[in-house]
Structures are given as structure tokens and as C-alpha cells.
mmCIF file of N, CA and C in Angstrom:
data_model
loop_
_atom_site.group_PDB
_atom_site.id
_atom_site.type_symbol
_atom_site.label_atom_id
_atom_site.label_comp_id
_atom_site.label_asym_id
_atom_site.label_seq_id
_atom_site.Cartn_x
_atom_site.Cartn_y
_atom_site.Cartn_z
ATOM 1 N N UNK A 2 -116.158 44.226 -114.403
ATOM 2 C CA UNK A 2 -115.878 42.900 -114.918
ATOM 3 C C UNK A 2 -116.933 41.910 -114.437
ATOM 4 N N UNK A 3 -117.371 41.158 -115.360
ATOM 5 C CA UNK A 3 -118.309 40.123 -115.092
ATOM 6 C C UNK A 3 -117.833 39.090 -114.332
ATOM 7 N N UNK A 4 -118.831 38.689 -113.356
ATOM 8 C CA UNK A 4 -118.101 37.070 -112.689
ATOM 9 C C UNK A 4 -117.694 36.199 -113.698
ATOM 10 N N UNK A 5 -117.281 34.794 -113.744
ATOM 11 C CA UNK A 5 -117.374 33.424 -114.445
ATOM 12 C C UNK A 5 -118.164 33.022 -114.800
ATOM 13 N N UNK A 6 -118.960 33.086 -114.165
ATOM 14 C CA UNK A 6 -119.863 31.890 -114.565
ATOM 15 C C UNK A 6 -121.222 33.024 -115.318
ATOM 16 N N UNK A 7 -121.537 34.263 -115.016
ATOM 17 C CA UNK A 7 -122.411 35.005 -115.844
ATOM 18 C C UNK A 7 -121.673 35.360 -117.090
ATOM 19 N N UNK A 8 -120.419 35.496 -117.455
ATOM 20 C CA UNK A 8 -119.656 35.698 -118.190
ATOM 21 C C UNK A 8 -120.323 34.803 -119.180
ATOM 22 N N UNK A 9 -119.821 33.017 -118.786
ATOM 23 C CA UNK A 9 -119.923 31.622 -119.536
ATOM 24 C C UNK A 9 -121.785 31.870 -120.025
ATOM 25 N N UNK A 10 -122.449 32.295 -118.941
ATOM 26 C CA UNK A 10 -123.911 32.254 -119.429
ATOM 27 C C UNK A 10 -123.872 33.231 -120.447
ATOM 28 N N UNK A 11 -123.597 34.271 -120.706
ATOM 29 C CA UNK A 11 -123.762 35.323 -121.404
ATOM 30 C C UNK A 11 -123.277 34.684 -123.303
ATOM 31 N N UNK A 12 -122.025 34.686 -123.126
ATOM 32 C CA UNK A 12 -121.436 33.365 -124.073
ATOM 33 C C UNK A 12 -122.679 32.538 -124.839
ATOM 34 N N UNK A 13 -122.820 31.444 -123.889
ATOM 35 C CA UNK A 13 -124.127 30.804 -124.693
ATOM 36 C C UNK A 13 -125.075 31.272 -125.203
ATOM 37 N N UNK A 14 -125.654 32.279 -123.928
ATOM 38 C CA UNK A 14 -126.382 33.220 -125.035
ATOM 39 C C UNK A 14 -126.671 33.882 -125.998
ATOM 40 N N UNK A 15 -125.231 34.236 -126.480
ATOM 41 C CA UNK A 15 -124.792 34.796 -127.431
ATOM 42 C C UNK A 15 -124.993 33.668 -128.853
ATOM 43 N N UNK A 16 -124.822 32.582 -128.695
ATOM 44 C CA UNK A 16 -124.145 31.253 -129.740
ATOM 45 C C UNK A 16 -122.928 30.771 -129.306
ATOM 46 N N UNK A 17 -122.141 31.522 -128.541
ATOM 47 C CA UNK A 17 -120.703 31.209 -128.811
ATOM 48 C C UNK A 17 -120.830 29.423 -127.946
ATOM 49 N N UNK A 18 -119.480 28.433 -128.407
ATOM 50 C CA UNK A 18 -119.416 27.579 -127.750
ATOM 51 C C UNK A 18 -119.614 27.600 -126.128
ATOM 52 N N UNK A 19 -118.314 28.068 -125.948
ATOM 53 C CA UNK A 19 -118.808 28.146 -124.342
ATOM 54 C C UNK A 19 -117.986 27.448 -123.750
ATOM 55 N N UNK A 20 -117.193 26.628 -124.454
ATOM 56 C CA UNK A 20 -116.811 25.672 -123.340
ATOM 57 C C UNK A 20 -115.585 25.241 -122.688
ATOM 58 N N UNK A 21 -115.557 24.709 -121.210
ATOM 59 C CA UNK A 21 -114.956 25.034 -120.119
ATOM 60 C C UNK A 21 -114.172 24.179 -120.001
ATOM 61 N N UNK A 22 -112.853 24.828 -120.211
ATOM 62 C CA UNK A 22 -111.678 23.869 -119.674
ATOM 63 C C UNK A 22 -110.801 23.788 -118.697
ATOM 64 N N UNK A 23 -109.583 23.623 -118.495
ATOM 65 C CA UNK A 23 -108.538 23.911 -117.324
ATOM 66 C C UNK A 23 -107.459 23.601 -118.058
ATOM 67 N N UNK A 24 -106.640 25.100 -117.612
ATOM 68 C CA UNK A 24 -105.165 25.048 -117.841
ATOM 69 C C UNK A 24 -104.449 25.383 -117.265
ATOM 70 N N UNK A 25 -103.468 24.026 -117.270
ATOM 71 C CA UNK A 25 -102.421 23.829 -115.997
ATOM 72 C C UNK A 25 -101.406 23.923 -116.669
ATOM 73 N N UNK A 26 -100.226 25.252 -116.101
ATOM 74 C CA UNK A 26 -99.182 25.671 -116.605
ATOM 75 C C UNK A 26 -98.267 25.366 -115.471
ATOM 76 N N UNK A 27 -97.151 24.094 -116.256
ATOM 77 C CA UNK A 27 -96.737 23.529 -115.171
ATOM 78 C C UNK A 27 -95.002 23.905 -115.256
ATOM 79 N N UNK A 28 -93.887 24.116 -113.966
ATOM 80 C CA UNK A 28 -92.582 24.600 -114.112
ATOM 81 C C UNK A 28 -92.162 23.258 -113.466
ATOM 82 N N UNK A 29 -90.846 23.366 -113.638
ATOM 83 C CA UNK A 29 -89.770 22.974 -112.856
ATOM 84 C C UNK A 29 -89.600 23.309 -110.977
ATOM 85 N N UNK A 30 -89.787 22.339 -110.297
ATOM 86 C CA UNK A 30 -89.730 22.939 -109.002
ATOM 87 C C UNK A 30 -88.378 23.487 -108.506
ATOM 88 N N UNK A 31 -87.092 23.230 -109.097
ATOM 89 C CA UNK A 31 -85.669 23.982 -109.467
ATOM 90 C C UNK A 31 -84.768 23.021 -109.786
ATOM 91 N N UNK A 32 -83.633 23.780 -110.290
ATOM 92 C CA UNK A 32 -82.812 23.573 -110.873
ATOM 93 C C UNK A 32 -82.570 21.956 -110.781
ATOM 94 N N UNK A 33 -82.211 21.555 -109.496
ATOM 95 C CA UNK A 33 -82.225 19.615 -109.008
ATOM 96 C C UNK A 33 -83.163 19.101 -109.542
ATOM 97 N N UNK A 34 -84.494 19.636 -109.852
ATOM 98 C CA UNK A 34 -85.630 18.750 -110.013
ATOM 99 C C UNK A 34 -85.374 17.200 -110.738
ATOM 100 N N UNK A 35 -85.924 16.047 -110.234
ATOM 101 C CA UNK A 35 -85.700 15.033 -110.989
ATOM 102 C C UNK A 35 -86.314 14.648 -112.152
ATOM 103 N N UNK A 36 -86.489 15.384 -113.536
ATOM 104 C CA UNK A 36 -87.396 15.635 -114.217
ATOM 105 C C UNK A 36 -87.238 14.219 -115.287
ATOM 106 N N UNK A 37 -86.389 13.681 -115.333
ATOM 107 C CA UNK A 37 -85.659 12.328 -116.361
ATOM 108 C C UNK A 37 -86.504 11.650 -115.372
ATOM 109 N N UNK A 38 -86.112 11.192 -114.182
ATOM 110 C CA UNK A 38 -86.596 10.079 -112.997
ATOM 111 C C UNK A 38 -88.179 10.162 -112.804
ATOM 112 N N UNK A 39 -88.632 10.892 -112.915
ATOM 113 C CA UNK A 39 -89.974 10.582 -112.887
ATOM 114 C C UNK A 39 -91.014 11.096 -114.146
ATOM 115 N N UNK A 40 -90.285 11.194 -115.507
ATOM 116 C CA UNK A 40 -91.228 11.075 -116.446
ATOM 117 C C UNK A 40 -91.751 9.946 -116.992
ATOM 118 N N UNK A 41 -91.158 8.613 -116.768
ATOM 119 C CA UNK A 41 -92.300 7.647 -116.997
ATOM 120 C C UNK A 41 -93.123 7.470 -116.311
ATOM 121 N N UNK A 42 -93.588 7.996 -115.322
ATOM 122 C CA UNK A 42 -94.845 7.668 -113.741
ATOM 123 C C UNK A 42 -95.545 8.977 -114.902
ATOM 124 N N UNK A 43 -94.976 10.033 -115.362
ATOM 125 C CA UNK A 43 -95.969 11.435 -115.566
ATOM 126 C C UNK A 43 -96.488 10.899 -116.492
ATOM 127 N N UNK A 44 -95.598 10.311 -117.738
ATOM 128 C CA UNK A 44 -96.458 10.450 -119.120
ATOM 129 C C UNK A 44 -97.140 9.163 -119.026
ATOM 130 N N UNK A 45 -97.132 8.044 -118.238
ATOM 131 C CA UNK A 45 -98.309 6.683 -117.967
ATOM 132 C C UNK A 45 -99.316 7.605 -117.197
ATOM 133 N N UNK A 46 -99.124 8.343 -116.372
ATOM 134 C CA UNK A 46 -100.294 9.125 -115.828
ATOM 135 C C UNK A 46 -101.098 10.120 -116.954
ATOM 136 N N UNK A 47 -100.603 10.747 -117.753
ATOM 137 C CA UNK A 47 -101.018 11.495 -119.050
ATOM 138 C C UNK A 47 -101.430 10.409 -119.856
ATOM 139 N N UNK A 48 -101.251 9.294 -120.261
ATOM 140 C CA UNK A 48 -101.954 8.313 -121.365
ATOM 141 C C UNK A 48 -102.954 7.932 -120.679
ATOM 142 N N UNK A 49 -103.279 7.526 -119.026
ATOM 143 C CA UNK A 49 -104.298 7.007 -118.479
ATOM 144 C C UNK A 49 -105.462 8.116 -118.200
ATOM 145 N N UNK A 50 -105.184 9.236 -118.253
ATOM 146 C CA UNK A 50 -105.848 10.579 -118.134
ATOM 147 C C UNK A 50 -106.348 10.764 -119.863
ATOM 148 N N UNK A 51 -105.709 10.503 -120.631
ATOM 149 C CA UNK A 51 -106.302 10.741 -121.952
ATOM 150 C C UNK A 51 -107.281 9.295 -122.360
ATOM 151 N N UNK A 52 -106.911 8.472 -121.972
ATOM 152 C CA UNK A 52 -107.780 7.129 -122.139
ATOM 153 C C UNK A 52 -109.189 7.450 -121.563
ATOM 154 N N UNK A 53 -109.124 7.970 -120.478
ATOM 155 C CA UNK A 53 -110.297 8.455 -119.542
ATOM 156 C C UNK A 53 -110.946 9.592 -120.441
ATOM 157 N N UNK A 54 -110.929 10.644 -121.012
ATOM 158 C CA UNK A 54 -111.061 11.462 -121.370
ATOM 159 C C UNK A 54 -111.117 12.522 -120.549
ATOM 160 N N UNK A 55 -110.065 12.683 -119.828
ATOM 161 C CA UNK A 55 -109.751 13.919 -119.094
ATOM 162 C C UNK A 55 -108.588 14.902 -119.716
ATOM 163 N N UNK A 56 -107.888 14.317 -119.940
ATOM 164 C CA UNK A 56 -106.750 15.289 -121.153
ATOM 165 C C UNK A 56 -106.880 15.455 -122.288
ATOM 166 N N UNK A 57 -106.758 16.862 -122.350
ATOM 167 C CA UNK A 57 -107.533 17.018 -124.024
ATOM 168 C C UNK A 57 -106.100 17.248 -124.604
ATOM 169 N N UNK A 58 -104.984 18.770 -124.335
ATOM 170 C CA UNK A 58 -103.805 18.611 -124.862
ATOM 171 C C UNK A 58 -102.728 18.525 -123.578
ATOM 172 N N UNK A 59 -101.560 18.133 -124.364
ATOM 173 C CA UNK A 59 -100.435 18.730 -123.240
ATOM 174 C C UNK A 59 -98.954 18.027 -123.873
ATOM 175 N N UNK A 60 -98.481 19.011 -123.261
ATOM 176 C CA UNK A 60 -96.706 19.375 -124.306
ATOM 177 C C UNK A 60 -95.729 20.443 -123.198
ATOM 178 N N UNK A 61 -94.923 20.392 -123.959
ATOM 179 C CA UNK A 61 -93.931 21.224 -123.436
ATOM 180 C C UNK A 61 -94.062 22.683 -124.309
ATOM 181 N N UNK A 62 -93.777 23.709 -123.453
ATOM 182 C CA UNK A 62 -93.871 25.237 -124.114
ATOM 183 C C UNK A 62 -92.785 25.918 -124.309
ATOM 184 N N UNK A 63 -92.225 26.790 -125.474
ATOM 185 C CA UNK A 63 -90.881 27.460 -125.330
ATOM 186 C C UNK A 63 -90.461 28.225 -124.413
ATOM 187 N N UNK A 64 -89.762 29.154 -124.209
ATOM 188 C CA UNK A 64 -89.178 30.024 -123.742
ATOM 189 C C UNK A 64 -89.826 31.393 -124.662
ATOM 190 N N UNK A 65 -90.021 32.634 -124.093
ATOM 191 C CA UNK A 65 -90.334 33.650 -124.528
ATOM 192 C C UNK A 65 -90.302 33.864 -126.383
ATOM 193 N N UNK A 66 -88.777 33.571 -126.576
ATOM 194 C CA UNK A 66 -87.906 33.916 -128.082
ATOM 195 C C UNK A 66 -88.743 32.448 -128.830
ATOM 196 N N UNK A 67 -89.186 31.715 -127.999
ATOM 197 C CA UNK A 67 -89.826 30.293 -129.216
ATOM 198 C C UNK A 67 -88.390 29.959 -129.977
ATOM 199 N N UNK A 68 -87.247 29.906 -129.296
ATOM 200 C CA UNK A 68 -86.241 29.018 -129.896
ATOM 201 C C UNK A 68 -85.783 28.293 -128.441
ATOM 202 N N UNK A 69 -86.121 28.272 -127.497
ATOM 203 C CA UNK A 69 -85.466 27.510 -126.578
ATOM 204 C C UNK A 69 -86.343 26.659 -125.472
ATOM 205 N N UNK A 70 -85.792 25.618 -124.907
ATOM 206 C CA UNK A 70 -87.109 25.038 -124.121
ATOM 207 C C UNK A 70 -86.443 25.144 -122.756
ATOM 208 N N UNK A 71 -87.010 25.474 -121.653
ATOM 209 C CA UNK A 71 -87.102 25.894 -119.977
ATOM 210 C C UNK A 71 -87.304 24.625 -119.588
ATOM 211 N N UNK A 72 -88.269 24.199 -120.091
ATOM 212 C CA UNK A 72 -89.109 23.219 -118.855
ATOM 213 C C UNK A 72 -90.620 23.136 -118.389
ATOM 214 N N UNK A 73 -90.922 24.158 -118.780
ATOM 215 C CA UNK A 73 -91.799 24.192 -118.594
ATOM 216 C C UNK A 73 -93.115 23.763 -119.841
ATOM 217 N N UNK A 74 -94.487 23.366 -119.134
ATOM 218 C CA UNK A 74 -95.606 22.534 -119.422
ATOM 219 C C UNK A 74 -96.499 22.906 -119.769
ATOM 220 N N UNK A 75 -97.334 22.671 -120.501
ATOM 221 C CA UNK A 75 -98.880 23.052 -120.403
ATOM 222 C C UNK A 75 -99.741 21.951 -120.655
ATOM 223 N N UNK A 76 -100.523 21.844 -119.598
ATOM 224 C CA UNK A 76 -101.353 20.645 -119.929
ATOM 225 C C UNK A 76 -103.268 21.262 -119.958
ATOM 226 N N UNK A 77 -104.193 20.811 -120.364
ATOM 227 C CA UNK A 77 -105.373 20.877 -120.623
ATOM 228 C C UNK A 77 -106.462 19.644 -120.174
ATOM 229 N N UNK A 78 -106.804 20.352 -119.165
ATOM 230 C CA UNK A 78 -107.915 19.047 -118.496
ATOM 231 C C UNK A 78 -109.364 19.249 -119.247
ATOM 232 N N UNK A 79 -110.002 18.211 -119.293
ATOM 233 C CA UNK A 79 -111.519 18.499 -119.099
ATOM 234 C C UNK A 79 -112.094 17.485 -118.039
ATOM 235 N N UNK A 80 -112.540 18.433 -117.134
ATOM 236 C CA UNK A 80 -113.463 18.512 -115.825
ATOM 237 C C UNK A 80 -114.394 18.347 -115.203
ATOM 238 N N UNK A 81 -114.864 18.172 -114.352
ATOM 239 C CA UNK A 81 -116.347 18.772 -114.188
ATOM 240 C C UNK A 81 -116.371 19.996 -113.346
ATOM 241 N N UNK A 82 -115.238 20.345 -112.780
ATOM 242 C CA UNK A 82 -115.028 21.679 -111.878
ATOM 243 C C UNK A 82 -113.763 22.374 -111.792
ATOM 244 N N UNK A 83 -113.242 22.992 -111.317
ATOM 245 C CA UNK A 83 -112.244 23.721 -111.162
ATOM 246 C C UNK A 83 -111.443 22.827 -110.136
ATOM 247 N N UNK A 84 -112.180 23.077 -109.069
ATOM 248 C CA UNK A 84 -111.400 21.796 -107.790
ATOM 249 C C UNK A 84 -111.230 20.235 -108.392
ATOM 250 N N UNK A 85 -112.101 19.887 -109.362
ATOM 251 C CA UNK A 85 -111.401 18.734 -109.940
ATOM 252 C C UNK A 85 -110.518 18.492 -110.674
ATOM 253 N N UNK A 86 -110.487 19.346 -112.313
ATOM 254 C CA UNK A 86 -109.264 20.123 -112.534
ATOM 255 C C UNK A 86 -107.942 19.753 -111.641
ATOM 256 N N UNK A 87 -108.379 20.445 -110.532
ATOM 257 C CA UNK A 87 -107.071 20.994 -109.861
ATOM 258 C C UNK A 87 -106.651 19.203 -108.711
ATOM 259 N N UNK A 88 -107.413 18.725 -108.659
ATOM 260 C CA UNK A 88 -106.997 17.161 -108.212
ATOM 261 C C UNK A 88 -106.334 16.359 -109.403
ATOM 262 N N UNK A 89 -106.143 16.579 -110.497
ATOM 263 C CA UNK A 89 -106.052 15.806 -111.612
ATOM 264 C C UNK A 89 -104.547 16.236 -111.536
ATOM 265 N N UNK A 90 -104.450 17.256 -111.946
ATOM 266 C CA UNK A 90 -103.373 18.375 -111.732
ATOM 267 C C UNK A 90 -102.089 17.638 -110.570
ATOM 268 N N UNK A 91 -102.959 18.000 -109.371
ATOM 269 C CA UNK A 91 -102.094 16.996 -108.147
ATOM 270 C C UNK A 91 -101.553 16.139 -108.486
ATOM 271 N N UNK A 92 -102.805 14.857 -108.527
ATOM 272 C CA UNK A 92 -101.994 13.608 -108.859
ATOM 273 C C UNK A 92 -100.822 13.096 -109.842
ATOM 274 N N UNK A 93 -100.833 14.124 -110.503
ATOM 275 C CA UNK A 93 -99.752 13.863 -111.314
ATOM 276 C C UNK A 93 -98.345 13.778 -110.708
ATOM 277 N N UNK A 94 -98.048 12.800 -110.889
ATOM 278 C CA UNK A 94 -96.448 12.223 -110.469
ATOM 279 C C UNK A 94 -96.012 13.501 -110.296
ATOM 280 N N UNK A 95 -95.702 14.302 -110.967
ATOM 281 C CA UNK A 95 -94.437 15.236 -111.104
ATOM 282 C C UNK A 95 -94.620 16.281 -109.985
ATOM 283 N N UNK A 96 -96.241 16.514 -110.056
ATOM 284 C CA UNK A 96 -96.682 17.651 -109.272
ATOM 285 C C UNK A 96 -96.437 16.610 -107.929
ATOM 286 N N UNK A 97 -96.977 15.282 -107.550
ATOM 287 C CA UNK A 97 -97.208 15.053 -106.491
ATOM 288 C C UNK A 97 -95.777 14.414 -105.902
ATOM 289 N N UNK A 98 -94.609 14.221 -106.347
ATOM 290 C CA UNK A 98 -93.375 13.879 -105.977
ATOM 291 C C UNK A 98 -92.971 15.522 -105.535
ATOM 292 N N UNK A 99 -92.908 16.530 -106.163
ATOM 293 C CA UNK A 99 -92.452 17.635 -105.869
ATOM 294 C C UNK A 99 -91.391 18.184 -106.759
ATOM 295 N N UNK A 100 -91.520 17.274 -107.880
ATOM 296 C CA UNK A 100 -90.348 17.736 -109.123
ATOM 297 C C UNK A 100 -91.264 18.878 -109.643
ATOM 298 N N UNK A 101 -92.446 19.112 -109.900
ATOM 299 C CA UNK A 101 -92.407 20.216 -110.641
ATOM 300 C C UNK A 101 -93.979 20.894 -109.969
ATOM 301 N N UNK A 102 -94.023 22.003 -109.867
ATOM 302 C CA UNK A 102 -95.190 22.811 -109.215
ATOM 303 C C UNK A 102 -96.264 23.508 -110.299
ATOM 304 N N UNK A 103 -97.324 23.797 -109.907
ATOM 305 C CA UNK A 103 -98.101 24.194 -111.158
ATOM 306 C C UNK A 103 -98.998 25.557 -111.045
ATOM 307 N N UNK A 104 -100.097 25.488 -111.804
ATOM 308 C CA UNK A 104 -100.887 27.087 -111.250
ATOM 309 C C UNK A 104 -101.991 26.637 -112.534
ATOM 310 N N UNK A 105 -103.375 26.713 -112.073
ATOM 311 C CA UNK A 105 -104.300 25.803 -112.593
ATOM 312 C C UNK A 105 -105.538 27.548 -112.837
ATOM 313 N N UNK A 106 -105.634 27.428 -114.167
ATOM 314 C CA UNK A 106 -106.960 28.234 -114.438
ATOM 315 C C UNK A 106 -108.280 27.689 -115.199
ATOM 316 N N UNK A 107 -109.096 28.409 -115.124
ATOM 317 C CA UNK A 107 -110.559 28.062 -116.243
ATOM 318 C C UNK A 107 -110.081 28.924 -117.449
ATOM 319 N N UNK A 108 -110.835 28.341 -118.382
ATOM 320 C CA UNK A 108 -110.470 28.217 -120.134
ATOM 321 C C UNK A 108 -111.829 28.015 -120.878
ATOM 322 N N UNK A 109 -112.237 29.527 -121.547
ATOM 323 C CA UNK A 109 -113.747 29.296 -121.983
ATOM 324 C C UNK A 109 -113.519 29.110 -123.586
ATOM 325 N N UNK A 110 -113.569 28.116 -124.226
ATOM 326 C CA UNK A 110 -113.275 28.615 -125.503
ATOM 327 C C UNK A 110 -114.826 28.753 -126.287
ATOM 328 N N UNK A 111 -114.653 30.189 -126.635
ATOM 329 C CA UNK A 111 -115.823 30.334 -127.802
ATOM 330 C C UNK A 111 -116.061 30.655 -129.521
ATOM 331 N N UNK A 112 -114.324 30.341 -129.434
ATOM 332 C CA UNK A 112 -114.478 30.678 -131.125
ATOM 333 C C UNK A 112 -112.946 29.956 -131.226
ATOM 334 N N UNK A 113 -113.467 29.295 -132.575
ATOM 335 C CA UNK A 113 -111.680 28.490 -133.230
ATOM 336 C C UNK A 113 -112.260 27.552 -134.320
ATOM 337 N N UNK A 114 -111.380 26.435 -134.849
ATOM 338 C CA UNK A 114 -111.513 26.055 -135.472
ATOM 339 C C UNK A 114 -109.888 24.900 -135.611
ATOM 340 N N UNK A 115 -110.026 23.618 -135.712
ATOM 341 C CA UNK A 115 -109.400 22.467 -136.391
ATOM 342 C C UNK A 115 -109.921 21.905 -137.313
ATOM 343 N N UNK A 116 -108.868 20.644 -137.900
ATOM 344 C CA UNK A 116 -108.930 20.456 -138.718
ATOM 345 C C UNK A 116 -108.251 18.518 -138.720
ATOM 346 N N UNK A 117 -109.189 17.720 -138.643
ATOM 347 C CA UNK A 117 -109.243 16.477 -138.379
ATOM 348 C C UNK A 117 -109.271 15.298 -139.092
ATOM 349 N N UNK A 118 -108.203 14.692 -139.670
ATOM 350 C CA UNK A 118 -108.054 13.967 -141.067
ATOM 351 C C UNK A 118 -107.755 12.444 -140.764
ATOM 352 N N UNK A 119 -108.560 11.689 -140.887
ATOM 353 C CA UNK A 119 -108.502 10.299 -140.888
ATOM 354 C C UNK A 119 -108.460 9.661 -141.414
ATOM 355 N N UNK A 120 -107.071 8.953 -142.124
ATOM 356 C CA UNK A 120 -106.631 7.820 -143.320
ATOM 357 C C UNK A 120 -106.869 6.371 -142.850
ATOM 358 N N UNK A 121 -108.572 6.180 -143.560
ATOM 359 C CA UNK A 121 -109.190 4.785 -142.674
ATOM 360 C C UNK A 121 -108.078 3.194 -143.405
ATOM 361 N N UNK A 122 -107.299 3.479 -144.334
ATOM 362 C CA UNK A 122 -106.523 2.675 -145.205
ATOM 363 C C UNK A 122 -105.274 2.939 -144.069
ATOM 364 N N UNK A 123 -104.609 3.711 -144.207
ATOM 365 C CA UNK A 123 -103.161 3.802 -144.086
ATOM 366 C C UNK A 123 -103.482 4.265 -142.309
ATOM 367 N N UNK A 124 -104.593 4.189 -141.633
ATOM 368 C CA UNK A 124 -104.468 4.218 -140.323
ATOM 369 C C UNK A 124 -103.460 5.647 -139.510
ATOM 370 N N UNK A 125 -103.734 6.936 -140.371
ATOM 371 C CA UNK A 125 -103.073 7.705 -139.968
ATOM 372 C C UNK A 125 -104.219 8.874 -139.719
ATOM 373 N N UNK A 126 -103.854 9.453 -138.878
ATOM 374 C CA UNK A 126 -104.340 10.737 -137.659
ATOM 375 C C UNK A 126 -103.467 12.064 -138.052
ATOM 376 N N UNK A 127 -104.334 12.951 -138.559
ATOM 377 C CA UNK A 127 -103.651 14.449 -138.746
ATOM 378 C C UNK A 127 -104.129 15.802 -138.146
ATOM 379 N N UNK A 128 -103.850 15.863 -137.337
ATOM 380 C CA UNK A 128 -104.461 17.018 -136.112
ATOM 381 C C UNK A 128 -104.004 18.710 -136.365
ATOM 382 N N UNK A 129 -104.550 19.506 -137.007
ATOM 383 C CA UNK A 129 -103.943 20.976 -137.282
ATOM 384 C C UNK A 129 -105.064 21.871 -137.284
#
């Protein structure tokens, strides 16, 4: 197995994008967690992180069957490192009160495709 970062070089070399993200897959720290009580500190911390351009996505994820929701998170940084990433991660209310704990990886994407629709009249945003 290739390291990271010869991996990411190899990638470019190739054409492929290449490029490096962080994903923070975030739980419930248990059952008590105060997850109501401190989601307005999380999601003002998620709008001020996306204003910045450090959050690219982040939502809530199903349960295995994709009919039920746990609790659990996924959020998407962009970085300049892994250890920064993983400070962004911290500060977040939820992580840094102790309501909910996380586990932070690198994310190379080199192939995909969206689809980005902007109604300059009717002021509407269509993201798929």
C-alpha cells in the first residue's frame, strides 16, 4: 500500500483531481447527550465555518436500513492539514462541550461530478 501523500502525488499525475479533504464522522457521546441544548452554539459554529470557507458539506446520516436516524453526523472540512481539520472538528460546540465525540479522516476526491443551477431572477440555488 502506498503512503498518502505519494498516493495524492501519483493521482495528479495521473489527471485525476486530487483533492484533499476531511471527514469528520461525528456520534452521540450517549444516550443523556444534550443534543437539543447545544445545537444552536453547533449550527452558528457550522454557518461561521461555511462563511469562512472551511465547510464544504455537513448533515445528519441514516442508520444502516436508510430509514432511520441515530444521531449521528457527517461533516466535511476544507483545510490546510489534517491537524487543522482536526482543530476545526474540536471547536465545535458539540465536540468541545462533550455532547458528541468524533473520528476525523483525509478524503482524496478524484473523480465525480455536480450539478449547479442558479435562478439569477427568482434567486434560487439547486445543488445535485
Amino acid at each position: 500500500m502506498p503512503k498518502w501523500n505519494d498516493y495524492k502525488r501519483m493521482a495528479k499525475e495521473r489527471g485525476s483531481l486530487a483533492l484533499e479533504l476531511y471527514i469528520v464522522n461525528t456520534v452521540p457521546a450517549g444516550p443523556d447527550a444534550d443534543l437539543p441544548g447545544t445545537l444552536p452554539d453547533h449550527l452558528a459554529y457550522q454557518a461561521r465555518m461555511e462563511q469562512e470557507g472551511k465547510l464544504v458539506f455537513a448533515g445528519p446520516v441514516s442508520d444502516m436500513s436508510g430509514e432511520t436516524l441515530e444521531g449521528e453526523g457527517m461533516i466535511i472540512y476544507r483545510a490546510p492539514s489534517l491537524e487543522e481539520a482536526r482543530n476545526y472538528a474540536a471547536e465545535d460546540p458539540m465536540h468541545k462541550k462533550g455532547v458528541r465525540t468524533f473520528t476525523i479522516r483525509r478524503w482524496l476526491i478524484n473523480e465525480g461530478s455536480f450539478t449547479l443551477s442558479v435562478g439569477l431572477s427568482t434567486k434560487q440555488v439547486d445543488l445535485t
